[in-house]
mmCIF file of C-alpha atoms in Angstrom:
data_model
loop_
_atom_site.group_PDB
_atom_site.id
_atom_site.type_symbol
_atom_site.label_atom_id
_atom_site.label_comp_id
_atom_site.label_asym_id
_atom_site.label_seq_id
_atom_site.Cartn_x
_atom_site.Cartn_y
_atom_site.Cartn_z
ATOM 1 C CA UNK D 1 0.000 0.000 0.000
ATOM 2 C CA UNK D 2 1.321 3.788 -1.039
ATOM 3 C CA UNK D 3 1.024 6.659 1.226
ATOM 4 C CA UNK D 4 -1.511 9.069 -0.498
ATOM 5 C CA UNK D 5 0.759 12.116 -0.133
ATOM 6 C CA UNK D 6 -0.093 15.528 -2.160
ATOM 7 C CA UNK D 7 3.289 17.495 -2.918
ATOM 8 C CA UNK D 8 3.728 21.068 -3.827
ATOM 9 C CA UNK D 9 6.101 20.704 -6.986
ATOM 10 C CA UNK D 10 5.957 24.555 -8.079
ATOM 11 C CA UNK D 11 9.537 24.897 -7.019
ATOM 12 C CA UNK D 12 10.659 21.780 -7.747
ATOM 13 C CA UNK D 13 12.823 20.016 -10.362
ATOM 14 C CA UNK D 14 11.378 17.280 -12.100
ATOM 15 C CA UNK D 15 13.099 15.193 -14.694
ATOM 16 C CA UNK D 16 11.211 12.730 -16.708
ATOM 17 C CA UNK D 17 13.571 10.438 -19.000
ATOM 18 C CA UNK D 18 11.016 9.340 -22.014
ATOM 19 C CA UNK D 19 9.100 11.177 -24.915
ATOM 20 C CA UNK D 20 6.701 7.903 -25.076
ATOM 21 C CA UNK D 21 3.079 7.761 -24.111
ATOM 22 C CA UNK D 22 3.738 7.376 -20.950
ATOM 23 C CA UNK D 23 6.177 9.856 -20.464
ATOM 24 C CA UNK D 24 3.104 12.177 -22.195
ATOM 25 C CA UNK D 25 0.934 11.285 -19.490
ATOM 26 C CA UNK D 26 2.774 11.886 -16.770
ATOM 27 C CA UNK D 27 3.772 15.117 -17.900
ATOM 28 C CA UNK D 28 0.026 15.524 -18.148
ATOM 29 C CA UNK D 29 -0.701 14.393 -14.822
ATOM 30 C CA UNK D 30 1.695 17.239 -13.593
ATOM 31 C CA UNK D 31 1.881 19.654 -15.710
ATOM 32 C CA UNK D 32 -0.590 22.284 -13.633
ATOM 33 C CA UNK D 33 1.503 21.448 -10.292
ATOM 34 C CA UNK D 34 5.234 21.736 -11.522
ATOM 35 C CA UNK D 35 6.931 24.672 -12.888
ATOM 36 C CA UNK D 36 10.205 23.320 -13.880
ATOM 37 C CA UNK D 37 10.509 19.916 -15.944
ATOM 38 C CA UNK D 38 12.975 18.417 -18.068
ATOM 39 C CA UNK D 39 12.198 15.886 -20.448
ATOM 40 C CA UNK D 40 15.191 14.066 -21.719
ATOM 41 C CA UNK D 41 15.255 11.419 -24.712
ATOM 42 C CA UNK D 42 17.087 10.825 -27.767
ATOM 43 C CA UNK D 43 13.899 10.289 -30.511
ATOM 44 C CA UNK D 44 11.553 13.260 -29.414
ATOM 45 C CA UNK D 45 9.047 13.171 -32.580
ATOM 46 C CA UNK D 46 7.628 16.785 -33.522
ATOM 47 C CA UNK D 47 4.333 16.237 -32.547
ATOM 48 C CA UNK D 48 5.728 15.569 -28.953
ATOM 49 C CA UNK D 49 7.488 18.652 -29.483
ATOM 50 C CA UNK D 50 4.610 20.480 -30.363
ATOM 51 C CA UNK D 51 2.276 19.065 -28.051
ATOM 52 C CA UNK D 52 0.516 20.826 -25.045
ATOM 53 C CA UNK D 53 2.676 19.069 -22.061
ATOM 54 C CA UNK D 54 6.162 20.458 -23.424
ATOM 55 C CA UNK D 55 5.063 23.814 -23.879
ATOM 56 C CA UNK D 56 6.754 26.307 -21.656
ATOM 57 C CA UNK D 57 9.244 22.706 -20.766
ATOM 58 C CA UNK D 58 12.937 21.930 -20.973
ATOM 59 C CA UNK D 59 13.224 19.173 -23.932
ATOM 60 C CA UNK D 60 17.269 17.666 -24.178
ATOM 61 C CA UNK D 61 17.353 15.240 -27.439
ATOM 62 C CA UNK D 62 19.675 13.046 -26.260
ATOM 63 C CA UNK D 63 20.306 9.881 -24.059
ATOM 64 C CA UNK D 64 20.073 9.971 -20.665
ATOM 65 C CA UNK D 65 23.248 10.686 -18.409
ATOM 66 C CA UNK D 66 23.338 10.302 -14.693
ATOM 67 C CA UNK D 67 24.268 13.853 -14.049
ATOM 68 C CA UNK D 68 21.157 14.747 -15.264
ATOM 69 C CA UNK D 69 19.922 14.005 -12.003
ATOM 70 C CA UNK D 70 22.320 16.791 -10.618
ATOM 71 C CA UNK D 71 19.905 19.554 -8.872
ATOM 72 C CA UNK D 72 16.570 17.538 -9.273
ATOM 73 C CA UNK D 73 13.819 16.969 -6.940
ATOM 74 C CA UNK D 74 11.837 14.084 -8.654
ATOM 75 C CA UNK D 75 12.309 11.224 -11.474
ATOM 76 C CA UNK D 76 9.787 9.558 -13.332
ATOM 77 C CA UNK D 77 11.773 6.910 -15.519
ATOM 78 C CA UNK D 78 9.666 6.346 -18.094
ATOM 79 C CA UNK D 79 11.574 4.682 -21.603
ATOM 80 C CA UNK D 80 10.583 1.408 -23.172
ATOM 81 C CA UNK D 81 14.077 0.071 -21.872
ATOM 82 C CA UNK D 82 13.115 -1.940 -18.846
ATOM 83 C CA UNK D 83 17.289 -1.934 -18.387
ATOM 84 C CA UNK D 84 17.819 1.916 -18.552
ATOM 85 C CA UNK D 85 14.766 2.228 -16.286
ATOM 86 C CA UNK D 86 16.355 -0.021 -13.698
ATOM 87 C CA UNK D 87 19.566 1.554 -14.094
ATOM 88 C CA UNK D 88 17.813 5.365 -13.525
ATOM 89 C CA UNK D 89 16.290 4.286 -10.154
ATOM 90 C CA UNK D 90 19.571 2.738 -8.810
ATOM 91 C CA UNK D 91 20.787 5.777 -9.493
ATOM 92 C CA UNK D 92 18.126 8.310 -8.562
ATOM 93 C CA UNK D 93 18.148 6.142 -5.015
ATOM 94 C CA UNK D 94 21.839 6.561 -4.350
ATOM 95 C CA UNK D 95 21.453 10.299 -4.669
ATOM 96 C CA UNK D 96 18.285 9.996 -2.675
ATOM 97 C CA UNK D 97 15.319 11.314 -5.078
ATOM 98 C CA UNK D 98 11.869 10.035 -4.980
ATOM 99 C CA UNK D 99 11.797 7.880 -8.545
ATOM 100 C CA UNK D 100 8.921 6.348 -10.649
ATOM 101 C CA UNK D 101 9.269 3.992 -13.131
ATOM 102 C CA UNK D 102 6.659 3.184 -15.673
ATOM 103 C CA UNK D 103 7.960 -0.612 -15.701
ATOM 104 C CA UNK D 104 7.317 -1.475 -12.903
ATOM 105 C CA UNK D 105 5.525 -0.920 -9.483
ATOM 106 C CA UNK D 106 8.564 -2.363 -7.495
ATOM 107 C CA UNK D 107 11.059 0.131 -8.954
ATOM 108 C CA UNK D 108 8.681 3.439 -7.982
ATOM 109 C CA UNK D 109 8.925 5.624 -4.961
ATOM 110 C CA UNK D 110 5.842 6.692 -5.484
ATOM 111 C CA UNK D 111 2.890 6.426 -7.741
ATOM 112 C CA UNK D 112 0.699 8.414 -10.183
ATOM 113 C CA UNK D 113 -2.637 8.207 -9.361
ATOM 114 C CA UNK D 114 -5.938 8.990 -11.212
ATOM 115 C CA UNK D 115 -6.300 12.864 -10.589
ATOM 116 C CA UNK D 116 -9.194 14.940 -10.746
ATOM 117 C CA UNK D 117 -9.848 18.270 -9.945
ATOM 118 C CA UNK D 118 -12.923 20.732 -9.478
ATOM 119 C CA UNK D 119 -11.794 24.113 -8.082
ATOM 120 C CA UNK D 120 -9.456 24.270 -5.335
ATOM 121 C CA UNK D 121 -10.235 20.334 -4.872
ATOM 122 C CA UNK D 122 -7.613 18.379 -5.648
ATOM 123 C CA UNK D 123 -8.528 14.083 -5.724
ATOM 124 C CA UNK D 124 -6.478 11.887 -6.301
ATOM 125 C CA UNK D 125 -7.269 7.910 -6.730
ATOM 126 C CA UNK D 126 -5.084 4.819 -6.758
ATOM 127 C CA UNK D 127 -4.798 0.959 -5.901
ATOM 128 C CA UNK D 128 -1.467 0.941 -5.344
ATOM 129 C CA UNK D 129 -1.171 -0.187 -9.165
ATOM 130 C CA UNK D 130 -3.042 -3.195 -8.747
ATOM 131 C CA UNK D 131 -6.751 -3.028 -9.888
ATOM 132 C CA UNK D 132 -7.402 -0.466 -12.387
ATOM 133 C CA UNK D 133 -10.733 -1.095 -12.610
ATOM 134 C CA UNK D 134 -11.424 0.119 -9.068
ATOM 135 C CA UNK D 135 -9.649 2.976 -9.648
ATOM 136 C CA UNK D 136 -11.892 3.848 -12.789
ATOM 137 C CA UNK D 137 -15.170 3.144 -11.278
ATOM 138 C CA UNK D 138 -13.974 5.001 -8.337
ATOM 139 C CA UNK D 139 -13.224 8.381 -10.158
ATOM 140 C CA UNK D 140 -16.299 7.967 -11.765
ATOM 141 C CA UNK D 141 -18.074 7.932 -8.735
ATOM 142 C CA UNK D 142 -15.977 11.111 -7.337
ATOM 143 C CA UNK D 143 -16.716 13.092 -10.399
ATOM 144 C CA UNK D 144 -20.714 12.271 -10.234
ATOM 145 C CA UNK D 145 -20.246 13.455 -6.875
ATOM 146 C CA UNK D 146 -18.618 16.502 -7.504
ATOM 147 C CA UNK D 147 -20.127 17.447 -10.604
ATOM 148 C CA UNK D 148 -16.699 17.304 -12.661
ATOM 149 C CA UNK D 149 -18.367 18.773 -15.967
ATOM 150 C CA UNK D 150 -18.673 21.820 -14.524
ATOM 151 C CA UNK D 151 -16.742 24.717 -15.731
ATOM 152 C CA UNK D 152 -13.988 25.176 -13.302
ATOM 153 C CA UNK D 153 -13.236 21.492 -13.287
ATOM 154 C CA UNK D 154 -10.675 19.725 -14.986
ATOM 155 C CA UNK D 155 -9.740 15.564 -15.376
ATOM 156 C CA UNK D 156 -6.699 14.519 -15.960
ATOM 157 C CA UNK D 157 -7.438 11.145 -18.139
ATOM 158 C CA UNK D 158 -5.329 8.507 -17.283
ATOM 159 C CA UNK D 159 -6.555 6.132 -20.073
ATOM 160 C CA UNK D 160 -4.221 3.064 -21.841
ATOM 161 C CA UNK D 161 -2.761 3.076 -18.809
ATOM 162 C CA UNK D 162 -1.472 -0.199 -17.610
ATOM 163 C CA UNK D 163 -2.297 -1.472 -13.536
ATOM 164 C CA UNK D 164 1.847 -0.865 -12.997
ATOM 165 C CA UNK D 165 1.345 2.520 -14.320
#
């Protein structure tokens, strides 16, 4: 079971080592919250580039190197290389920074959860990766309750998501 924890990221660093689907969605997922991100990768494809999560974001086309860890606050590994993935977290957890990684559940220091908001409320909703379906039905049942297609609300989809996501 994961600690449901809510973070304030607006001065943080966050690096996120993908330009995959995944790495999309988590950018997605905190994009309102964190000021500062880096996304590196080697093959970042222009509609990536042009997309609405990298706007106003550091891109670096290139592989990942562990000194891009240097002066960051939070990792979110998040390649199709199980390997590299691996090899970010050791990494990430000798320096000591909280690390998700989209291969696994095992690897993450934390997890991504199903995040909707209406106002100033903020919900997040996971199952510790394990039953998506919960999670689904659950949101669906928060956003009935608070009446999520309103205008000042706003869902962060977390669709095609897999349950170690």
């Amino acid at each position: 079971m994961y600690f449901p924890l809510f973070l304030d990221l607006s001065e943080k660093n966050v690096l996120v080592v993908g330009a995959g689907q995944i790495a999309r969605r988590r950018i997605r997922a905190i994009f309102g919250f964190a000021e500062h991100i880096t996304i590196v990768a080697p093959c970042i494809t222009e509609d990536f580039r042009l997309s609405d999560v990298v706007t106003g974001v550091t891109v670096k086309q290139r592989c990942f190197e562990e000194n891009d860890l240097e002066g960051m606050d939070l990792v979110i590994a998040a390649t199709d290389d199980a390997d590299l993935n691996s090899h970010i977290c050791a990494c990430c957890r000798r320096k000591g920074i909280p690390v998700n990684v989209c291969t696994g559940t095992r690897d993450c220091d934390f997890l991504f959860p199903s995040v909707i908001e209406k106002g100033r409320v903020v919900v997040g909703v996971n199952a510790s990766g394990r039953d998506h379906s919960l999670v689904k039905e659950t949101r669906k049942q928060i956003e009935a309750l608070l009446d999520v297609d309103g205008e000042d609300s706003k869902y962060i989809p977390d669709k095609e998501t897999r349950p170690e996501d």
